[in-house]
């Protein structure tokens, strides 16, 4: 039997934005190359404006890459009918986060999604609040999706200690967006041991063996 | 078979995912709570169930009959009543006349003037009985605008009961109520749940956990958790929340 395709294959993906005018001046650049082979919960971290939401838009096919390709369940997401792309990868965002993109190819020329339930679920900065009591239900939902064979991406920009607790509890693997590139970490320990990640987390960085605690943590 | 069911409901507003694959079953005689953060899709879910929005995909079944896409009035006539987040009463009329005009056989006589209703003693008696059921005995002759906020909410529930519904939907019944009003409403719902099948949206977890037999947590347009109040309360993050602390 043929091996199933990886759940998500991001190959040579590049997105560039330019300021209007000539000569063209690049204002944003994101490069990504990674694979998610099967069911997994992936944490995505990065500063505001680093390109986390852009990456999600590229993975769900709403935003077009400058170069490269995104395959979900073996299908090039940008070659799937617009209305069926969320059968492959679904982006949950707040209404203010929804951006609209031009659609250039008539839908009938594009492929069918071939799935009914989305394989990839992308949660874009969910509003986590200790006070309302919903965090446990949200984490249980991520676990359920994963146990059903889906891929879960959770994008968080940690600014509270419990955000790190959530990432540690929920995610098996991490992607960190920095300076237009994506750095991968195999687990939470590797993530929080990285100097660039620790600098990004600032005072939230957990104390590591052999390191003094970050400034500002008592 | 459940009395009322939602089967794989999807709703999109443009590209925005509002409901994604919602399946729910409401058993006759039970009280079900739907809770979730703001913008999670609770009210849209209500609107699809009660016919105010058509789903993008999926079906709504009442007693096994497909009622998807039927007009809200039709669904209401089939026995699905709802109250709204915002109050909609005839302010200058009495509490009792508000209920009288909500009675189905009165609603059918749209051309009648209000003063003729005073002579329909059977309708007046029926309305008075409904007011008693929602705790408004003695307030029959008070104009709606002179009722307290909590009494207005109770009156709204009486209007929903006027059609003798098979399923009663309450949309955020505690909204705008203080602690006393919420406590009185909880007593009222506890009384109503003995007689009606109730589905309520509520963000007040404490209220819901006291009254519901089953609670579904809705977020991202989906049912992310379901269970009895006791089971849900056992979640460690619930214990760390305001609810657990209180």
Short mmCIF file of C-alpha atoms in Angstrom, two decimals:
data_model
loop_
_atom_site.label_atom_id
_atom_site.label_comp_id
_atom_site.label_asym_id
_atom_site.label_seq_id
_atom_site.Cartn_x
_atom_site.Cartn_y
_atom_site.Cartn_z
CA UNK A 1 0.00 0.00 0.00
CA UNK A 2 1.23 3.49 -0.82
CA UNK A 3 2.27 5.58 2.15
CA UNK A 4 -0.18 8.35 2.86
CA UNK A 5 1.14 11.83 2.04
CA UNK A 6 2.31 13.99 4.94
CA UNK A 7 -0.55 15.91 6.57
CA UNK A 8 1.20 19.21 5.87
CA UNK A 9 4.16 19.76 3.57
CA UNK A 10 5.46 23.32 3.28
CA UNK A 11 8.11 23.53 0.55
CA UNK A 12 10.24 26.56 -0.24
CA UNK A 13 7.42 28.84 0.86
CA UNK A 14 8.19 32.55 0.56
CA UNK A 15 5.90 35.49 1.12
CA UNK A 16 7.17 39.01 0.49
CA UNK A 17 5.37 42.32 0.79
CA UNK A 18 6.65 45.55 -0.72
CA UNK A 19 6.01 49.19 -0.02
CA UNK A 20 4.34 50.91 -2.96
CA UNK A 21 6.61 52.84 -5.34
CA UNK A 22 9.83 52.20 -7.23
CA UNK A 23 12.42 50.91 -6.57
CA UNK A 24 10.54 48.20 -4.68
CA UNK A 25 11.36 48.15 -1.01
CA UNK A 26 10.63 44.90 0.85
CA UNK A 27 8.63 45.50 4.03
CA UNK A 28 7.86 41.91 5.02
CA UNK A 29 9.45 38.56 4.35
CA UNK A 30 8.54 35.11 5.59
CA UNK A 31 10.24 31.87 4.53
CA UNK A 32 9.05 28.47 5.63
CA UNK A 33 10.02 24.86 5.00
CA UNK A 34 8.61 22.19 7.26
CA UNK A 35 6.61 18.98 7.30
CA UNK A 36 4.00 17.63 9.67
CA UNK A 37 3.82 13.93 8.95
CA UNK A 38 0.75 12.92 10.93
CA UNK A 39 -1.48 13.92 13.80
CA UNK A 40 0.33 16.47 15.93
CA UNK A 41 -0.25 19.60 17.98
CA UNK A 42 2.13 22.34 16.95
CA UNK A 43 2.69 25.56 18.89
CA UNK A 44 3.50 28.67 16.86
CA UNK A 45 5.19 31.58 18.61
CA UNK A 46 6.52 34.90 17.45
CA UNK A 47 6.34 38.62 18.06
CA UNK A 48 3.44 40.69 16.78
CA UNK A 49 3.95 41.37 13.08
CA UNK A 50 6.42 38.49 12.70
CA UNK A 51 4.08 36.69 10.30
CA UNK A 52 2.19 34.12 12.38
CA UNK A 53 -1.20 35.01 10.92
CA UNK A 54 0.33 35.30 7.43
CA UNK A 55 1.68 31.76 7.81
CA UNK A 56 -1.82 30.54 8.77
CA UNK A 57 -3.30 32.36 5.77
CA UNK A 58 -0.76 30.63 3.52
CA UNK A 59 -1.50 27.22 5.08
CA UNK A 60 -5.26 27.62 4.53
CA UNK A 61 -4.75 28.98 1.03
CA UNK A 62 -6.45 32.34 1.54
CA UNK A 63 -3.18 34.22 0.96
CA UNK A 64 -1.01 33.46 -2.10
CA UNK A 65 2.69 32.75 -1.62
CA UNK A 66 5.32 34.69 -3.57
CA UNK A 67 7.05 31.34 -4.14
CA UNK A 68 6.81 27.74 -2.95
CA UNK A 69 3.98 25.43 -2.16
CA UNK A 70 1.73 24.19 0.64
CA UNK A 71 0.35 20.68 0.40
CA UNK A 72 -2.33 19.53 2.79
CA UNK A 73 -3.09 15.81 2.65
CA UNK A 74 -1.07 15.74 -0.56
CA UNK A 75 -3.11 18.46 -2.30
CA UNK A 76 -1.66 21.84 -3.25
CA UNK A 77 -3.98 24.04 -1.19
CA UNK A 78 -3.73 26.88 -3.68
CA UNK A 79 -5.04 24.59 -6.43
CA UNK A 80 -8.17 23.61 -4.47
CA UNK A 81 -11.55 25.31 -4.97
CA UNK A 82 -11.85 28.37 -2.74
CA UNK A 83 -15.01 27.24 -1.02
CA UNK A 84 -13.53 23.81 -0.27
CA UNK A 85 -10.14 24.81 1.13
CA UNK A 86 -11.56 24.86 4.65
CA UNK A 87 -12.33 21.14 4.21
CA UNK A 88 -8.53 20.70 4.31
CA UNK A 89 -7.30 23.44 6.61
CA UNK A 90 -9.48 25.69 8.70
CA UNK A 91 -8.40 28.99 10.28
CA UNK A 92 -10.20 30.12 13.41
CA UNK A 93 -9.68 33.80 13.93
CA UNK A 94 -11.39 36.79 15.43
CA UNK A 95 -13.51 38.73 12.94
CA UNK A 96 -11.04 41.63 13.00
CA UNK A 97 -8.30 39.26 11.86
CA UNK A 98 -10.10 38.19 8.68
CA UNK A 99 -8.39 39.64 5.62
CA UNK A 100 -9.83 39.32 2.15
CA UNK A 101 -7.72 38.34 -0.81
CA UNK A 102 -8.24 38.53 -4.53
CA UNK A 103 -9.33 35.32 -6.23
CA UNK A 104 -7.74 35.00 -9.64
CA UNK A 105 -8.63 31.52 -10.92
CA UNK A 106 -12.25 30.50 -11.59
CA UNK A 107 -13.23 27.86 -9.07
CA UNK A 108 -14.29 25.27 -11.68
CA UNK A 109 -10.68 25.01 -12.88
CA UNK A 110 -9.54 24.01 -9.42
CA UNK A 111 -9.47 20.62 -7.67
CA UNK A 112 -12.06 19.33 -5.20
CA UNK A 113 -11.00 19.05 -1.56
CA UNK A 114 -11.67 15.29 -1.41
CA UNK A 115 -12.33 15.53 2.32
CA UNK A 116 -15.36 16.42 4.36
CA UNK A 117 -13.80 17.25 7.70
CA UNK A 118 -10.77 19.52 7.87
CA UNK A 119 -7.44 17.82 8.48
CA UNK A 120 -5.61 20.89 9.77
CA UNK A 121 -7.06 23.20 12.43
CA UNK A 122 -5.34 26.52 12.99
CA UNK A 123 -6.16 28.43 16.15
CA UNK A 124 -4.98 32.02 15.83
CA UNK A 125 -4.23 33.64 19.18
CA UNK A 126 -7.19 32.16 21.08
CA UNK A 127 -8.33 34.39 23.92
CA UNK A 128 -7.15 32.41 26.91
CA UNK A 129 -8.48 33.64 30.23
CA UNK A 130 -7.97 31.99 33.59
CA UNK A 131 -11.03 33.73 35.00
CA UNK A 132 -13.65 32.32 32.63
CA UNK A 133 -12.71 28.67 33.12
CA UNK A 134 -12.69 27.73 29.42
CA UNK A 135 -8.99 26.87 29.04
CA UNK A 136 -9.41 23.23 30.07
CA UNK A 137 -12.22 22.73 27.55
CA UNK A 138 -10.11 24.31 24.82
CA UNK A 139 -7.15 22.06 25.61
CA UNK A 140 -9.42 19.01 25.74
CA UNK A 141 -10.73 19.97 22.31
CA UNK A 142 -7.19 20.16 20.89
CA UNK A 143 -6.52 16.68 22.32
CA UNK A 144 -9.74 15.36 20.82
CA UNK A 145 -8.91 16.70 17.36
CA UNK A 146 -5.45 15.16 17.55
CA UNK A 147 -6.84 11.81 18.70
CA UNK A 148 -9.13 11.90 15.66
CA UNK A 149 -6.04 12.14 13.47
CA UNK A 150 -6.00 15.89 12.84
CA UNK A 151 -3.17 18.39 12.93
CA UNK A 152 -3.63 21.28 15.35
CA UNK A 153 -1.71 24.55 15.18
CA UNK A 154 -2.02 26.89 18.15
CA UNK A 155 -0.59 30.34 17.70
CA UNK A 156 0.19 32.14 20.95
CA UNK A 157 2.13 35.26 21.73
CA UNK A 158 2.79 34.60 25.41
CA UNK A 159 2.38 37.54 27.75
CA UNK A 160 1.28 35.70 30.89
CA UNK A 161 3.00 32.80 32.67
CA UNK A 162 -0.07 30.58 32.14
CA UNK A 163 0.30 30.99 28.36
CA UNK A 164 3.51 28.97 28.63
CA UNK A 165 1.71 26.43 30.80
CA UNK A 166 -0.87 26.07 28.03
CA UNK A 167 1.78 25.62 25.35
CA UNK A 168 3.61 23.05 27.45
CA UNK A 169 0.41 21.12 28.16
CA UNK A 170 -1.04 21.30 24.65
CA UNK A 171 1.81 21.17 22.14
CA UNK A 172 4.24 18.45 21.14
CA UNK A 173 6.35 20.53 18.82
CA UNK A 174 7.03 24.22 18.29
CA UNK A 175 7.68 26.67 15.49
CA UNK A 176 9.17 30.05 16.32
CA UNK A 177 8.90 32.84 13.76
CA UNK A 178 11.83 35.24 13.95
CA UNK A 179 13.29 37.64 11.41
CA UNK A 180 11.25 36.18 8.56
CA UNK A 181 12.31 32.58 9.20
CA UNK A 182 10.90 29.65 11.08
CA UNK A 183 12.93 27.80 13.68
CA UNK A 184 11.70 24.36 14.76
CA UNK A 185 11.87 22.83 18.22
CA UNK A 186 11.16 19.19 18.97
CA UNK A 187 9.66 19.84 22.41
CA UNK A 188 8.95 22.43 25.08
CA UNK A 189 12.29 21.91 26.81
CA UNK A 190 14.21 22.64 23.61
CA UNK A 191 12.03 25.68 22.94
CA UNK A 192 12.62 27.39 26.26
CA UNK A 193 16.34 26.51 26.26
CA UNK A 194 16.93 28.51 23.06
CA UNK A 195 18.59 31.90 23.55
CA UNK A 196 16.52 33.71 20.92
CA UNK A 197 13.29 32.28 22.35
CA UNK A 198 14.38 33.24 25.86
CA UNK A 199 15.08 36.78 24.70
CA UNK A 200 11.62 36.88 23.09
CA UNK A 201 9.94 35.55 26.25
CA UNK A 202 11.83 37.97 28.48
CA UNK A 203 10.69 37.70 32.07
CA UNK A 204 8.37 34.80 31.20
CA UNK A 205 11.28 32.51 30.31
CA UNK A 206 11.35 29.67 32.84
CA UNK A 207 14.48 29.28 34.88
CA UNK A 208 16.73 26.75 33.17
CA UNK A 209 19.34 24.51 34.81
CA UNK A 210 22.66 26.28 34.93
CA UNK A 211 21.17 29.65 34.03
CA UNK A 212 20.30 32.56 36.23
CA UNK A 213 16.57 33.36 36.16
CA UNK A 214 15.59 36.10 33.71
CA UNK A 215 15.62 39.63 35.02
CA UNK A 216 12.35 40.72 36.57
CA UNK A 217 11.41 37.30 37.92
CA UNK A 218 11.52 37.13 41.66
CA UNK B 1 -35.09 9.79 19.24
CA UNK B 2 -34.33 13.23 20.57
CA UNK B 3 -37.10 15.82 20.49
CA UNK B 4 -34.94 18.38 18.76
CA UNK B 5 -31.69 17.83 16.89
CA UNK B 6 -29.01 19.68 15.00
CA UNK B 7 -27.07 17.49 12.59
CA UNK B 8 -23.70 18.66 11.26
CA UNK B 9 -24.58 22.35 11.08
CA UNK B 10 -22.17 24.64 9.26
CA UNK B 11 -22.48 28.38 8.90
CA UNK B 12 -20.15 30.76 7.11
CA UNK B 13 -20.34 34.53 6.90
CA UNK B 14 -18.06 35.09 3.93
CA UNK B 15 -14.78 33.38 4.82
CA UNK B 16 -15.47 33.52 8.51
CA UNK B 17 -16.20 30.20 10.18
CA UNK B 18 -19.20 30.81 12.44
CA UNK B 19 -20.47 27.26 12.92
CA UNK B 20 -18.38 24.23 12.03
CA UNK B 21 -19.94 20.80 12.16
CA UNK B 22 -22.26 21.19 15.16
CA UNK B 23 -24.26 18.14 16.16
CA UNK B 24 -26.52 18.42 19.19
CA UNK B 25 -29.51 16.46 20.47
CA UNK B 26 -32.03 17.79 22.98
CA UNK B 27 -33.99 15.09 24.77
CA UNK B 28 -37.58 15.74 25.80
CA UNK B 29 -37.87 16.85 29.42
CA UNK B 30 -34.23 17.87 29.80
CA UNK B 31 -32.67 21.26 30.35
CA UNK B 32 -29.62 21.86 28.20
CA UNK B 33 -27.16 24.67 28.64
CA UNK B 34 -25.03 26.14 25.88
CA UNK B 35 -22.13 28.23 27.07
CA UNK B 36 -19.04 29.71 25.53
CA UNK B 37 -17.04 32.89 25.25
CA UNK B 38 -18.35 35.90 23.35
CA UNK B 39 -18.29 35.44 19.62
CA UNK B 40 -18.10 31.66 19.98
CA UNK B 41 -21.20 31.07 17.87
CA UNK B 42 -23.83 30.44 20.56
CA UNK B 43 -26.37 32.94 19.33
CA UNK B 44 -25.79 32.00 15.69
CA UNK B 45 -26.41 28.40 16.70
CA UNK B 46 -29.69 29.48 18.34
CA UNK B 47 -30.62 31.48 15.27
CA UNK B 48 -30.07 28.49 13.01
CA UNK B 49 -32.00 26.15 15.34
CA UNK B 50 -34.97 28.52 15.54
CA UNK B 51 -35.02 29.32 11.82
CA UNK B 52 -33.73 32.89 11.99
CA UNK B 53 -30.71 31.91 9.85
CA UNK B 54 -30.43 29.13 7.30
CA UNK B 55 -27.36 26.94 7.83
CA UNK B 56 -24.74 26.80 5.07
CA UNK B 57 -24.90 23.01 5.47
CA UNK B 58 -26.58 20.61 7.88
CA UNK B 59 -30.07 19.84 9.14
CA UNK B 60 -32.37 20.72 12.01
CA UNK B 61 -34.87 18.05 13.06
CA UNK B 62 -37.91 18.47 15.30
CA UNK B 63 -39.32 15.10 16.32
CA UNK B 64 -37.46 13.61 13.37
CA UNK B 65 -39.03 16.03 10.93
CA UNK B 66 -36.63 18.12 8.85
CA UNK B 67 -37.37 21.78 9.65
CA UNK B 68 -34.15 23.20 8.15
CA UNK B 69 -34.72 26.50 6.41
CA UNK B 70 -38.35 26.87 7.52
CA UNK B 71 -39.39 30.39 8.48
CA UNK B 72 -39.09 31.27 12.18
CA UNK B 73 -42.88 31.64 12.48
CA UNK B 74 -43.36 28.15 11.05
CA UNK B 75 -40.82 26.65 13.43
CA UNK B 76 -42.47 28.55 16.29
CA UNK B 77 -45.87 27.14 15.29
CA UNK B 78 -44.38 23.66 15.36
CA UNK B 79 -43.54 24.23 19.02
CA UNK B 80 -40.17 25.96 19.27
CA UNK B 81 -40.39 29.17 21.30
CA UNK B 82 -37.58 31.52 22.16
CA UNK B 83 -36.82 34.57 24.22
CA UNK B 84 -34.29 37.09 23.00
CA UNK B 85 -31.25 38.75 24.54
CA UNK B 86 -32.98 42.09 24.18
CA UNK B 87 -36.46 42.57 25.51
CA UNK B 88 -39.33 43.05 23.07
CA UNK B 89 -42.53 43.99 24.87
CA UNK B 90 -45.46 46.33 24.31
CA UNK B 91 -44.41 48.85 26.93
CA UNK B 92 -47.66 50.77 27.29
CA UNK B 93 -49.84 47.67 27.68
CA UNK B 94 -50.33 45.64 30.82
CA UNK B 95 -48.33 42.50 31.57
CA UNK B 96 -51.45 40.42 31.02
CA UNK B 97 -52.33 41.97 27.66
CA UNK B 98 -48.78 41.36 26.49
CA UNK B 99 -49.35 37.66 27.18
CA UNK B 100 -52.84 37.67 25.68
CA UNK B 101 -51.60 38.91 22.32
CA UNK B 102 -48.90 36.23 22.34
CA UNK B 103 -51.51 33.44 22.60
CA UNK B 104 -51.60 31.64 19.25
CA UNK B 105 -55.37 31.87 18.76
CA UNK B 106 -55.23 35.60 19.49
CA UNK B 107 -52.24 36.16 17.24
CA UNK B 108 -54.26 34.66 14.40
CA UNK B 109 -56.83 37.50 14.77
CA UNK B 110 -54.38 40.20 13.83
CA UNK B 111 -57.03 42.76 12.94
CA UNK B 112 -58.57 42.87 16.41
CA UNK B 113 -58.20 46.00 18.44
CA UNK B 114 -56.66 45.79 21.90
CA UNK B 115 -59.91 46.79 23.62
CA UNK B 116 -61.72 43.71 22.23
CA UNK B 117 -59.19 41.52 24.01
CA UNK B 118 -60.48 42.68 27.36
CA UNK B 119 -63.75 40.90 26.62
CA UNK B 120 -62.08 37.58 25.78
CA UNK B 121 -62.21 36.26 29.34
CA UNK B 122 -60.86 32.82 28.42
CA UNK B 123 -57.76 34.42 26.92
CA UNK B 124 -57.42 36.69 29.94
CA UNK B 125 -57.61 33.70 32.29
CA UNK B 126 -55.04 31.81 30.26
CA UNK B 127 -52.71 34.81 30.30
CA UNK B 128 -53.15 35.24 34.05
CA UNK B 129 -52.27 31.57 34.57
CA UNK B 130 -49.09 32.00 32.51
CA UNK B 131 -48.14 35.08 34.50
CA UNK B 132 -48.59 33.02 37.65
CA UNK B 133 -46.29 30.39 36.22
CA UNK B 134 -43.46 32.93 35.76
CA UNK B 135 -43.95 34.48 39.19
CA UNK B 136 -45.88 37.57 38.11
CA UNK B 137 -49.11 36.92 40.02
CA UNK B 138 -50.42 40.26 41.21
CA UNK B 139 -48.69 42.17 38.41
CA UNK B 140 -51.28 41.38 35.71
CA UNK B 141 -52.57 44.96 35.51
CA UNK B 142 -49.19 46.66 35.64
CA UNK B 143 -48.01 48.23 32.41
CA UNK B 144 -44.96 46.47 30.97
CA UNK B 145 -42.87 49.63 31.24
CA UNK B 146 -43.56 49.85 34.99
CA UNK B 147 -42.23 46.36 35.70
CA UNK B 148 -38.72 45.91 37.04
CA UNK B 149 -36.07 44.64 34.65
CA UNK B 150 -36.22 41.16 36.16
CA UNK B 151 -40.01 41.13 35.93
CA UNK B 152 -39.77 42.14 32.28
CA UNK B 153 -37.50 39.18 31.63
CA UNK B 154 -40.03 36.91 33.35
CA UNK B 155 -42.80 38.46 31.25
CA UNK B 156 -40.80 37.73 28.14
CA UNK B 157 -40.61 34.09 29.18
CA UNK B 158 -44.39 34.11 29.70
CA UNK B 159 -44.77 35.31 26.10
CA UNK B 160 -42.60 32.44 24.90
CA UNK B 161 -44.74 30.02 26.93
CA UNK B 162 -47.98 31.38 25.45
CA UNK B 163 -47.62 29.13 22.41
CA UNK B 164 -47.40 26.07 24.71
CA UNK B 165 -44.00 25.20 23.24
CA UNK B 166 -42.46 21.77 23.02
CA UNK B 167 -39.00 23.35 23.32
CA UNK B 168 -38.27 26.62 25.07
CA UNK B 169 -35.12 28.51 24.03
CA UNK B 170 -33.78 31.15 26.39
CA UNK B 171 -31.07 33.44 25.05
CA UNK B 172 -28.88 34.75 27.89
CA UNK B 173 -31.77 35.00 30.35
CA UNK B 174 -29.61 36.54 33.11
CA UNK B 175 -28.20 39.32 30.93
CA UNK B 176 -28.66 42.67 32.63
CA UNK B 177 -29.86 41.10 35.89
CA UNK B 178 -28.14 41.72 39.19
CA UNK B 179 -27.49 39.04 41.81
CA UNK B 180 -31.05 39.16 43.21
CA UNK B 181 -32.67 39.10 39.78
CA UNK B 182 -30.47 36.19 38.73
CA UNK B 183 -31.37 34.26 41.89
CA UNK B 184 -35.10 34.82 41.27
CA UNK B 185 -34.73 33.82 37.62
CA UNK B 186 -32.89 30.66 38.67
CA UNK B 187 -35.86 29.75 40.90
CA UNK B 188 -38.21 30.39 37.98
CA UNK B 189 -36.20 28.24 35.56
CA UNK B 190 -35.92 25.50 38.20
CA UNK B 191 -39.73 25.52 38.32
CA UNK B 192 -40.17 25.63 34.52
CA UNK B 193 -37.74 22.80 33.88
CA UNK B 194 -40.15 20.38 35.57
CA UNK B 195 -42.67 21.09 32.83
CA UNK B 196 -40.73 22.10 29.72
CA UNK B 197 -37.83 21.01 27.54
CA UNK B 198 -35.44 23.94 27.84
CA UNK B 199 -32.36 24.99 25.91
CA UNK B 200 -30.56 28.04 27.18
CA UNK B 201 -27.55 30.04 26.22
CA UNK B 202 -25.90 31.50 29.25
CA UNK B 203 -22.47 32.88 30.02
CA UNK B 204 -23.12 32.71 33.76
CA UNK B 205 -21.58 29.27 34.40
CA UNK B 206 -22.79 29.16 37.97
CA UNK B 207 -26.41 29.70 36.87
CA UNK B 208 -26.09 27.10 34.13
CA UNK B 209 -24.35 24.52 36.28
CA UNK B 210 -27.14 24.79 38.85
CA UNK B 211 -29.97 24.34 36.36
CA UNK B 212 -28.84 22.33 33.35
CA UNK B 213 -28.88 18.55 33.10
CA UNK B 214 -26.32 18.68 30.29
CA UNK B 215 -24.01 21.49 29.25
CA UNK B 216 -22.35 21.93 25.87
CA UNK B 217 -19.40 24.28 25.61
CA UNK B 218 -19.35 26.08 22.27
CA UNK B 219 -16.22 27.72 20.96
CA UNK B 220 -14.90 28.32 17.45
CA UNK B 221 -18.38 27.49 16.23
CA UNK B 222 -18.08 23.94 17.53
CA UNK B 223 -19.02 21.86 20.51
CA UNK B 224 -15.65 21.65 22.25
CA UNK B 225 -16.89 19.90 25.41
CA UNK B 226 -20.10 18.32 26.70
CA UNK B 227 -21.09 16.83 29.98
CA UNK B 228 -23.07 17.06 33.16
CA UNK B 229 -22.32 20.13 35.28
CA UNK B 230 -20.49 17.88 37.75
CA UNK B 231 -18.26 16.40 35.07
CA UNK B 232 -17.40 19.81 33.62
CA UNK B 233 -16.79 21.31 37.04
CA UNK B 234 -14.14 18.65 37.59
CA UNK B 235 -11.83 20.27 35.03
CA UNK B 236 -8.72 21.64 36.78
CA UNK B 237 -8.85 24.91 34.82
CA UNK B 238 -12.46 25.41 35.92
CA UNK B 239 -11.27 24.96 39.50
CA UNK B 240 -8.70 27.73 38.92
CA UNK B 241 -11.30 30.11 37.43
CA UNK B 242 -13.62 32.53 39.19
CA UNK B 243 -16.20 29.77 39.22
CA UNK B 244 -13.98 27.43 41.17
CA UNK B 245 -12.73 30.16 43.47
CA UNK B 246 -16.24 31.33 44.41
#
